[in-house]
Amino acid sequence: MQQDKHPDYHPVVFRDRAAGYAFLTRSTATSDQTIDWDDGQTYPVVDVEISSESHPFYTGKARTVDSEGRVARFERRYGGADRDTAGGPAT
């Protein structure tokens, strides 16, 4: 008889301590720590460093890259406008 090759898939709470946010989902992740959830059940809890509640992209606090400023800084640093179009330095 063939054994079950699938890992144990069970409810797990993922907790982002930096944002004070936790969510219940199903996962194969395991943990020795547990937490009492709102439904009265006890679930394993996995602490994560970052989640959608604290990630700059999802919170709208992401820095936008000023690509025009980068080009201007590159040209200023390396003289992009003064260089010959053939690829060599201007004489």
Backbone as XML, in Angstrom:
<?xml version="1.0"?>
<chain id="A" units="angstrom">
  <residue number="1" name="MET">
    <atom name="N" x="0.845" y="-1.168" z="0.000"/>
    <atom name="CA" x="0.000" y="0.000" z="0.000"/>
    <atom name="C" x="0.895" y="1.238" z="0.000"/>
  </residue>
  <residue number="2" name="GLN">
    <atom name="N" x="0.523" y="2.243" z="-0.782"/>
    <atom name="CA" x="1.322" y="3.461" z="-0.919"/>
    <atom name="C" x="1.041" y="4.425" z="0.241"/>
  </residue>
  <residue number="3" name="GLN">
    <atom name="N" x="2.110" y="5.035" z="0.753"/>
    <atom name="CA" x="1.967" y="5.974" z="1.852"/>
    <atom name="C" x="1.541" y="7.336" z="1.328"/>
  </residue>
  <residue number="4" name="ASP">
    <atom name="N" x="0.977" y="8.129" z="2.223"/>
    <atom name="CA" x="0.587" y="9.493" z="1.879"/>
    <atom name="C" x="1.851" y="10.346" z="1.754"/>
  </residue>
  <residue number="5" name="LYS">
    <atom name="N" x="2.089" y="10.940" z="0.583"/>
    <atom name="CA" x="3.287" y="11.720" z="0.337"/>
    <atom name="C" x="3.094" y="13.208" z="0.596"/>
  </residue>
  <residue number="6" name="HIS">
    <atom name="N" x="1.910" y="13.610" z="0.939"/>
    <atom name="CA" x="1.630" y="15.022" z="1.157"/>
    <atom name="C" x="1.970" y="15.431" z="2.585"/>
  </residue>
  <residue number="7" name="PRO">
    <atom name="N" x="2.532" y="16.625" z="2.759"/>
    <atom name="CA" x="2.832" y="17.084" z="4.126"/>
    <atom name="C" x="1.546" y="17.437" z="4.878"/>
  </residue>
  <residue number="8" name="ASP">
    <atom name="N" x="1.659" y="17.519" z="6.188"/>
    <atom name="CA" x="0.512" y="17.870" z="7.027"/>
    <atom name="C" x="0.120" y="19.326" z="6.764"/>
  </residue>
  <residue number="9" name="TYR">
    <atom name="N" x="-1.083" y="19.541" z="6.298"/>
    <atom name="CA" x="-1.606" y="20.859" z="5.945"/>
    <atom name="C" x="-2.665" y="21.207" z="6.976"/>
  </residue>
  <residue number="10" name="HIS">
    <atom name="N" x="-2.409" y="22.210" z="7.813"/>
    <atom name="CA" x="-3.260" y="22.477" z="8.964"/>
    <atom name="C" x="-3.405" y="23.985" z="9.184"/>
  </residue>
  <residue number="11" name="PRO">
    <atom name="N" x="-4.371" y="24.405" z="10.010"/>
    <atom name="CA" x="-4.508" y="25.839" z="10.318"/>
    <atom name="C" x="-3.302" y="26.346" z="11.121"/>
  </residue>
  <residue number="12" name="VAL">
    <atom name="N" x="-2.815" y="27.528" z="10.733"/>
    <atom name="CA" x="-1.670" y="28.160" z="11.390"/>
    <atom name="C" x="-1.932" y="29.660" z="11.443"/>
  </residue>
  <residue number="13" name="VAL">
    <atom name="N" x="-1.522" y="30.296" z="12.531"/>
    <atom name="CA" x="-1.615" y="31.752" z="12.643"/>
    <atom name="C" x="-0.236" y="32.335" z="12.326"/>
  </residue>
  <residue number="14" name="PHE">
    <atom name="N" x="-0.200" y="33.274" z="11.395"/>
    <atom name="CA" x="1.026" y="34.015" z="11.100"/>
    <atom name="C" x="0.894" y="35.381" z="11.760"/>
  </residue>
  <residue number="15" name="ARG">
    <atom name="N" x="1.914" y="35.770" z="12.520"/>
    <atom name="CA" x="1.850" y="37.004" z="13.300"/>
    <atom name="C" x="3.005" y="37.925" z="12.923"/>
  </residue>
  <residue number="16" name="ASP">
    <atom name="N" x="2.646" y="39.153" z="12.568"/>
    <atom name="CA" x="3.627" y="40.206" z="12.291"/>
    <atom name="C" x="3.677" y="41.073" z="13.537"/>
  </residue>
  <residue number="17" name="ARG">
    <atom name="N" x="4.691" y="40.874" z="14.349"/>
    <atom name="CA" x="4.775" y="41.605" z="15.622"/>
    <atom name="C" x="5.023" y="43.096" z="15.413"/>
  </residue>
  <residue number="18" name="ALA">
    <atom name="N" x="5.721" y="43.471" z="14.349"/>
    <atom name="CA" x="6.016" y="44.882" z="14.111"/>
    <atom name="C" x="4.746" y="45.668" z="13.848"/>
  </residue>
  <residue number="19" name="ALA">
    <atom name="N" x="3.786" y="45.049" z="13.167"/>
    <atom name="CA" x="2.546" y="45.742" z="12.832"/>
    <atom name="C" x="1.414" y="45.407" z="13.794"/>
  </residue>
  <residue number="20" name="GLY">
    <atom name="N" x="1.637" y="44.446" z="14.682"/>
    <atom name="CA" x="0.571" y="44.040" z="15.587"/>
    <atom name="C" x="-0.576" y="43.384" z="14.841"/>
  </residue>
  <residue number="21" name="TYR">
    <atom name="N" x="-0.248" y="42.587" z="13.839"/>
    <atom name="CA" x="-1.234" y="41.986" z="12.946"/>
    <atom name="C" x="-1.034" y="40.482" z="12.913"/>
  </residue>
  <residue number="22" name="ALA">
    <atom name="N" x="-2.119" y="39.735" z="12.935"/>
    <atom name="CA" x="-2.054" y="38.280" z="12.825"/>
    <atom name="C" x="-3.207" y="37.804" z="11.958"/>
  </residue>
  <residue number="23" name="PHE">
    <atom name="N" x="-2.980" y="36.726" z="11.230"/>
    <atom name="CA" x="-4.053" y="36.162" z="10.412"/>
    <atom name="C" x="-3.970" y="34.642" z="10.442"/>
  </residue>
  <residue number="24" name="LEU">
    <atom name="N" x="-5.128" y="34.028" z="10.355"/>
    <atom name="CA" x="-5.257" y="32.580" z="10.383"/>
    <atom name="C" x="-5.390" y="32.078" z="8.959"/>
  </residue>
  <residue number="25" name="THR">
    <atom name="N" x="-4.587" y="31.101" z="8.624"/>
    <atom name="CA" x="-4.639" y="30.491" z="7.302"/>
    <atom name="C" x="-4.223" y="29.037" z="7.444"/>
  </residue>
  <residue number="26" name="ARG">
    <atom name="N" x="-4.147" y="28.325" z="6.337"/>
    <atom name="CA" x="-3.687" y="26.940" z="6.361"/>
    <atom name="C" x="-2.289" y="26.886" z="5.771"/>
  </residue>
  <residue number="27" name="SER">
    <atom name="N" x="-1.431" y="26.063" z="6.368"/>
    <atom name="CA" x="-0.051" y="25.982" z="5.925"/>
    <atom name="C" x="0.561" y="24.665" z="6.380"/>
  </residue>
  <residue number="28" name="THR">
    <atom name="N" x="1.719" y="24.362" z="5.830"/>
    <atom name="CA" x="2.486" y="23.204" z="6.291"/>
    <atom name="C" x="3.525" y="23.621" z="7.322"/>
  </residue>
  <residue number="29" name="ALA">
    <atom name="N" x="3.625" y="24.924" z="7.604"/>
    <atom name="CA" x="4.580" y="25.432" z="8.591"/>
    <atom name="C" x="4.214" y="24.913" z="9.983"/>
  </residue>
  <residue number="30" name="THR">
    <atom name="N" x="5.232" y="24.669" z="10.781"/>
    <atom name="CA" x="5.010" y="24.190" z="12.140"/>
    <atom name="C" x="5.701" y="25.120" z="13.133"/>
  </residue>
  <residue number="31" name="SER">
    <atom name="N" x="5.243" y="25.055" z="14.380"/>
    <atom name="CA" x="5.821" y="25.876" z="15.431"/>
    <atom name="C" x="5.515" y="25.251" z="16.776"/>
  </residue>
  <residue number="32" name="ASP">
    <atom name="N" x="6.415" y="25.472" z="17.717"/>
    <atom name="CA" x="6.183" y="25.001" z="19.077"/>
    <atom name="C" x="5.322" y="25.982" z="19.864"/>
  </residue>
  <residue number="33" name="GLN">
    <atom name="N" x="5.263" y="27.232" z="19.410"/>
    <atom name="CA" x="4.446" y="28.246" z="20.074"/>
    <atom name="C" x="2.998" y="28.119" z="19.613"/>
  </residue>
  <residue number="34" name="THR">
    <atom name="N" x="2.070" y="28.459" z="20.519"/>
    <atom name="CA" x="0.650" y="28.425" z="20.181"/>
    <atom name="C" x="0.006" y="29.739" z="20.591"/>
  </residue>
  <residue number="35" name="ILE">
    <atom name="N" x="-1.186" y="29.969" z="20.061"/>
    <atom name="CA" x="-1.948" y="31.174" z="20.375"/>
    <atom name="C" x="-3.423" y="30.807" z="20.451"/>
  </residue>
  <residue number="36" name="ASP">
    <atom name="N" x="-4.134" y="31.436" z="21.384"/>
    <atom name="CA" x="-5.582" y="31.259" z="21.471"/>
    <atom name="C" x="-6.219" y="32.258" z="20.507"/>
  </residue>
  <residue number="37" name="TRP">
    <atom name="N" x="-6.962" y="31.762" z="19.550"/>
    <atom name="CA" x="-7.554" y="32.597" z="18.512"/>
    <atom name="C" x="-8.948" y="33.044" z="18.918"/>
  </residue>
  <residue number="38" name="ASP">
    <atom name="N" x="-9.539" y="33.946" z="18.157"/>
    <atom name="CA" x="-10.858" y="34.526" z="18.456"/>
    <atom name="C" x="-11.965" y="33.482" z="18.510"/>
  </residue>
  <residue number="39" name="ASP">
    <atom name="N" x="-11.814" y="32.380" z="17.804"/>
    <atom name="CA" x="-12.859" y="31.364" z="17.775"/>
    <atom name="C" x="-12.774" y="30.392" z="18.952"/>
  </residue>
  <residue number="40" name="GLY">
    <atom name="N" x="-11.835" y="30.647" z="19.877"/>
    <atom name="CA" x="-11.699" y="29.804" z="21.057"/>
    <atom name="C" x="-10.756" y="28.626" z="20.858"/>
  </residue>
  <residue number="41" name="GLN">
    <atom name="N" x="-10.260" y="28.422" z="19.674"/>
    <atom name="CA" x="-9.344" y="27.326" z="19.379"/>
    <atom name="C" x="-7.902" y="27.777" z="19.617"/>
  </residue>
  <residue number="42" name="THR">
    <atom name="N" x="-7.024" y="26.814" z="19.812"/>
    <atom name="CA" x="-5.598" y="27.073" z="19.962"/>
    <atom name="C" x="-4.895" y="26.600" z="18.697"/>
  </residue>
  <residue number="43" name="TYR">
    <atom name="N" x="-4.086" y="27.486" z="18.111"/>
    <atom name="CA" x="-3.389" y="27.181" z="16.869"/>
    <atom name="C" x="-1.899" y="27.441" z="17.033"/>
  </residue>
  <residue number="44" name="PRO">
    <atom name="N" x="-1.067" y="26.753" z="16.237"/>
    <atom name="CA" x="0.358" y="27.096" z="16.228"/>
    <atom name="C" x="0.536" y="28.486" z="15.622"/>
  </residue>
  <residue number="45" name="VAL">
    <atom name="N" x="1.508" y="29.242" z="16.132"/>
    <atom name="CA" x="1.746" y="30.601" z="15.637"/>
    <atom name="C" x="3.174" y="30.701" z="15.114"/>
  </residue>
  <residue number="46" name="VAL">
    <atom name="N" x="3.310" y="31.315" z="13.937"/>
    <atom name="CA" x="4.605" y="31.542" z="13.309"/>
    <atom name="C" x="4.803" y="33.047" z="13.221"/>
  </residue>
  <residue number="47" name="ASP">
    <atom name="N" x="5.878" y="33.544" z="13.839"/>
    <atom name="CA" x="6.179" y="34.975" z="13.788"/>
    <atom name="C" x="6.938" y="35.275" z="12.505"/>
  </residue>
  <residue number="48" name="VAL">
    <atom name="N" x="6.498" y="36.315" z="11.792"/>
    <atom name="CA" x="7.147" y="36.740" z="10.560"/>
    <atom name="C" x="7.671" y="38.158" z="10.738"/>
  </residue>
  <residue number="49" name="GLU">
    <atom name="N" x="8.724" y="38.491" z="10.010"/>
    <atom name="CA" x="9.316" y="39.819" z="10.134"/>
    <atom name="C" x="8.513" y="40.876" z="9.390"/>
  </residue>
  <residue number="50" name="ILE">
    <atom name="N" x="7.857" y="40.480" z="8.314"/>
    <atom name="CA" x="7.144" y="41.452" z="7.507"/>
    <atom name="C" x="5.927" y="40.783" z="6.882"/>
  </residue>
  <residue number="51" name="SER">
    <atom name="N" x="4.834" y="41.522" z="6.799"/>
    <atom name="CA" x="3.608" y="41.031" z="6.166"/>
    <atom name="C" x="3.027" y="42.168" z="5.339"/>
  </residue>
  <residue number="52" name="SER">
    <atom name="N" x="1.860" y="41.949" z="4.777"/>
    <atom name="CA" x="1.233" y="42.994" z="3.974"/>
    <atom name="C" x="0.877" y="44.216" z="4.816"/>
  </residue>
  <residue number="53" name="GLU">
    <atom name="N" x="0.771" y="44.062" z="6.121"/>
    <atom name="CA" x="0.451" y="45.181" z="6.997"/>
    <atom name="C" x="1.650" y="46.076" z="7.272"/>
  </residue>
  <residue number="54" name="SER">
    <atom name="N" x="2.864" y="45.554" z="7.089"/>
    <atom name="CA" x="4.045" y="46.358" z="7.388"/>
    <atom name="C" x="4.957" y="46.551" z="6.179"/>
  </residue>
  <residue number="55" name="HIS">
    <atom name="N" x="4.666" y="45.906" z="5.060"/>
    <atom name="CA" x="5.512" y="46.031" z="3.874"/>
    <atom name="C" x="5.284" y="47.391" z="3.213"/>
  </residue>
  <residue number="56" name="PRO">
    <atom name="N" x="6.347" y="48.128" z="2.891"/>
    <atom name="CA" x="6.185" y="49.470" z="2.313"/>
    <atom name="C" x="5.368" y="49.503" z="1.028"/>
  </residue>
  <residue number="57" name="PHE">
    <atom name="N" x="5.442" y="48.483" z="0.203"/>
    <atom name="CA" x="4.681" y="48.472" z="-1.044"/>
    <atom name="C" x="3.185" y="48.450" z="-0.773"/>
  </residue>
  <residue number="58" name="TYR">
    <atom name="N" x="2.748" y="47.616" z="0.150"/>
    <atom name="CA" x="1.322" y="47.470" z="0.440"/>
    <atom name="C" x="0.784" y="48.575" z="1.337"/>
  </residue>
  <residue number="59" name="THR">
    <atom name="N" x="1.636" y="49.211" z="2.129"/>
    <atom name="CA" x="1.165" y="50.274" z="3.006"/>
    <atom name="C" x="1.154" y="51.624" z="2.310"/>
  </residue>
  <residue number="60" name="GLY">
    <atom name="N" x="1.740" y="51.707" z="1.105"/>
    <atom name="CA" x="1.782" y="52.965" z="0.372"/>
    <atom name="C" x="2.940" y="53.849" z="0.782"/>
  </residue>
  <residue number="61" name="LYS">
    <atom name="N" x="3.861" y="53.331" z="1.554"/>
    <atom name="CA" x="5.006" y="54.109" z="2.006"/>
    <atom name="C" x="6.267" y="53.781" z="1.208"/>
  </residue>
  <residue number="62" name="ALA">
    <atom name="N" x="6.088" y="53.165" z="0.053"/>
    <atom name="CA" x="7.233" y="52.798" z="-0.776"/>
    <atom name="C" x="7.862" y="54.046" z="-1.361"/>
  </residue>
  <residue number="63" name="ARG">
    <atom name="N" x="9.181" y="54.022" z="-1.462"/>
    <atom name="CA" x="9.890" y="55.135" z="-2.070"/>
    <atom name="C" x="9.824" y="54.979" z="-3.579"/>
  </residue>
  <residue number="64" name="THR">
    <atom name="N" x="9.568" y="56.056" z="-4.260"/>
    <atom name="CA" x="9.583" y="56.005" z="-5.712"/>
    <atom name="C" x="10.970" y="56.392" z="-6.186"/>
  </residue>
  <residue number="65" name="VAL">
    <atom name="N" x="11.416" y="55.743" z="-7.223"/>
    <atom name="CA" x="12.750" y="55.992" z="-7.747"/>
    <atom name="C" x="12.664" y="57.109" z="-8.769"/>
  </residue>
  <residue number="66" name="ASP">
    <atom name="N" x="13.483" y="58.128" z="-8.579"/>
    <atom name="CA" x="13.521" y="59.259" z="-9.486"/>
    <atom name="C" x="14.513" y="58.932" z="-10.594"/>
  </residue>
  <residue number="67" name="SER">
    <atom name="N" x="14.036" y="58.304" z="-11.668"/>
    <atom name="CA" x="14.946" y="57.851" z="-12.721"/>
    <atom name="C" x="15.548" y="59.032" z="-13.479"/>
  </residue>
  <residue number="68" name="GLU">
    <atom name="N" x="14.813" y="60.130" z="-13.620"/>
    <atom name="CA" x="15.361" y="61.296" z="-14.311"/>
    <atom name="C" x="16.519" y="61.889" z="-13.506"/>
  </residue>
  <residue number="69" name="GLY">
    <atom name="N" x="16.402" y="61.921" z="-12.202"/>
    <atom name="CA" x="17.480" y="62.401" z="-11.354"/>
    <atom name="C" x="18.696" y="61.503" z="-11.431"/>
  </residue>
  <residue number="70" name="ARG">
    <atom name="N" x="18.486" y="60.213" z="-11.577"/>
    <atom name="CA" x="19.613" y="59.296" z="-11.699"/>
    <atom name="C" x="20.368" y="59.526" z="-12.993"/>
  </residue>
  <residue number="71" name="VAL">
    <atom name="N" x="19.635" y="59.761" z="-14.082"/>
    <atom name="CA" x="20.281" y="60.023" z="-15.369"/>
    <atom name="C" x="21.080" y="61.319" z="-15.296"/>
  </residue>
  <residue number="72" name="ALA">
    <atom name="N" x="20.488" y="62.345" z="-14.719"/>
    <atom name="CA" x="21.179" y="63.629" z="-14.604"/>
    <atom name="C" x="22.429" y="63.489" z="-13.737"/>
  </residue>
  <residue number="73" name="ARG">
    <atom name="N" x="22.340" y="62.741" z="-12.652"/>
    <atom name="CA" x="23.490" y="62.529" z="-11.782"/>
    <atom name="C" x="24.576" y="61.743" z="-12.515"/>
  </residue>
  <residue number="74" name="PHE">
    <atom name="N" x="24.180" y="60.743" z="-13.313"/>
    <atom name="CA" x="25.147" y="59.972" z="-14.084"/>
    <atom name="C" x="25.862" y="60.863" z="-15.090"/>
  </residue>
  <residue number="75" name="GLU">
    <atom name="N" x="25.094" y="61.697" z="-15.804"/>
    <atom name="CA" x="25.700" y="62.593" z="-16.791"/>
    <atom name="C" x="26.621" y="63.613" z="-16.130"/>
  </residue>
  <residue number="76" name="ARG">
    <atom name="N" x="26.224" y="64.104" z="-14.974"/>
    <atom name="CA" x="27.051" y="65.058" z="-14.252"/>
    <atom name="C" x="28.336" y="64.395" z="-13.767"/>
  </residue>
  <residue number="77" name="ARG">
    <atom name="N" x="28.229" y="63.169" z="-13.281"/>
    <atom name="CA" x="29.381" y="62.462" z="-12.744"/>
    <atom name="C" x="30.349" y="62.010" z="-13.840"/>
  </residue>
  <residue number="78" name="TYR">
    <atom name="N" x="29.801" y="61.504" z="-14.936"/>
    <atom name="CA" x="30.643" y="60.930" z="-15.976"/>
    <atom name="C" x="30.664" y="61.751" z="-17.259"/>
  </residue>
  <residue number="79" name="GLY">
    <atom name="N" x="30.030" y="62.912" z="-17.257"/>
    <atom name="CA" x="30.056" y="63.782" z="-18.423"/>
    <atom name="C" x="29.355" y="63.184" z="-19.624"/>
  </residue>
  <residue number="80" name="GLY">
    <atom name="N" x="28.187" y="62.643" z="-19.433"/>
    <atom name="CA" x="27.453" y="61.976" z="-20.498"/>
    <atom name="C" x="27.163" y="62.871" z="-21.690"/>
  </residue>
  <residue number="81" name="ALA">
    <atom name="N" x="26.887" y="64.146" z="-21.488"/>
    <atom name="CA" x="26.556" y="65.041" z="-22.585"/>
    <atom name="C" x="27.819" y="65.463" z="-23.332"/>
  </residue>
  <residue number="82" name="ASP">
    <atom name="N" x="28.989" y="65.395" z="-22.715"/>
    <atom name="CA" x="30.244" y="65.832" z="-23.327"/>
    <atom name="C" x="30.948" y="64.724" z="-24.083"/>
  </residue>
  <residue number="83" name="ARG">
    <atom name="N" x="30.464" y="63.493" z="-23.974"/>
    <atom name="CA" x="31.163" y="62.373" z="-24.583"/>
    <atom name="C" x="30.807" y="62.248" z="-26.063"/>
  </residue>
  <residue number="84" name="ASP">
    <atom name="N" x="31.742" y="61.702" z="-26.809"/>
    <atom name="CA" x="31.570" y="61.454" z="-28.234"/>
    <atom name="C" x="30.560" y="60.314" z="-28.411"/>
  </residue>
  <residue number="85" name="THR">
    <atom name="N" x="29.724" y="60.359" z="-29.424"/>
    <atom name="CA" x="28.721" y="59.334" z="-29.636"/>
    <atom name="C" x="29.333" y="58.010" z="-30.089"/>
  </residue>
  <residue number="86" name="ALA">
    <atom name="N" x="30.597" y="58.022" z="-30.516"/>
    <atom name="CA" x="31.255" y="56.799" z="-30.949"/>
    <atom name="C" x="31.644" y="55.921" z="-29.771"/>
  </residue>
  <residue number="87" name="GLY">
    <atom name="N" x="31.524" y="56.437" z="-28.572"/>
    <atom name="CA" x="31.802" y="55.621" z="-27.403"/>
    <atom name="C" x="33.092" y="55.976" z="-26.702"/>
  </residue>
  <residue number="88" name="GLY">
    <atom name="N" x="33.923" y="56.784" z="-27.316"/>
    <atom name="CA" x="35.172" y="57.157" z="-26.686"/>
    <atom name="C" x="35.040" y="58.494" z="-26.001"/>
  </residue>
  <residue number="89" name="PRO">
    <atom name="N" x="36.021" y="58.866" z="-25.208"/>
    <atom name="CA" x="35.964" y="60.164" z="-24.531"/>
    <atom name="C" x="36.131" y="61.302" z="-25.529"/>
  </residue>
  <residue number="90" name="ALA">
    <atom name="N" x="35.509" y="62.416" z="-25.236"/>
    <atom name="CA" x="35.599" y="63.587" z="-26.108"/>
    <atom name="C" x="36.993" y="64.186" z="-25.981"/>
  </residue>
  <residue number="91" name="THR">
    <atom name="N" x="37.520" y="64.668" z="-27.113"/>
    <atom name="CA" x="38.867" y="65.255" z="-27.075"/>
    <atom name="C" x="38.801" y="66.734" z="-27.266"/>
  </residue>
</chain>
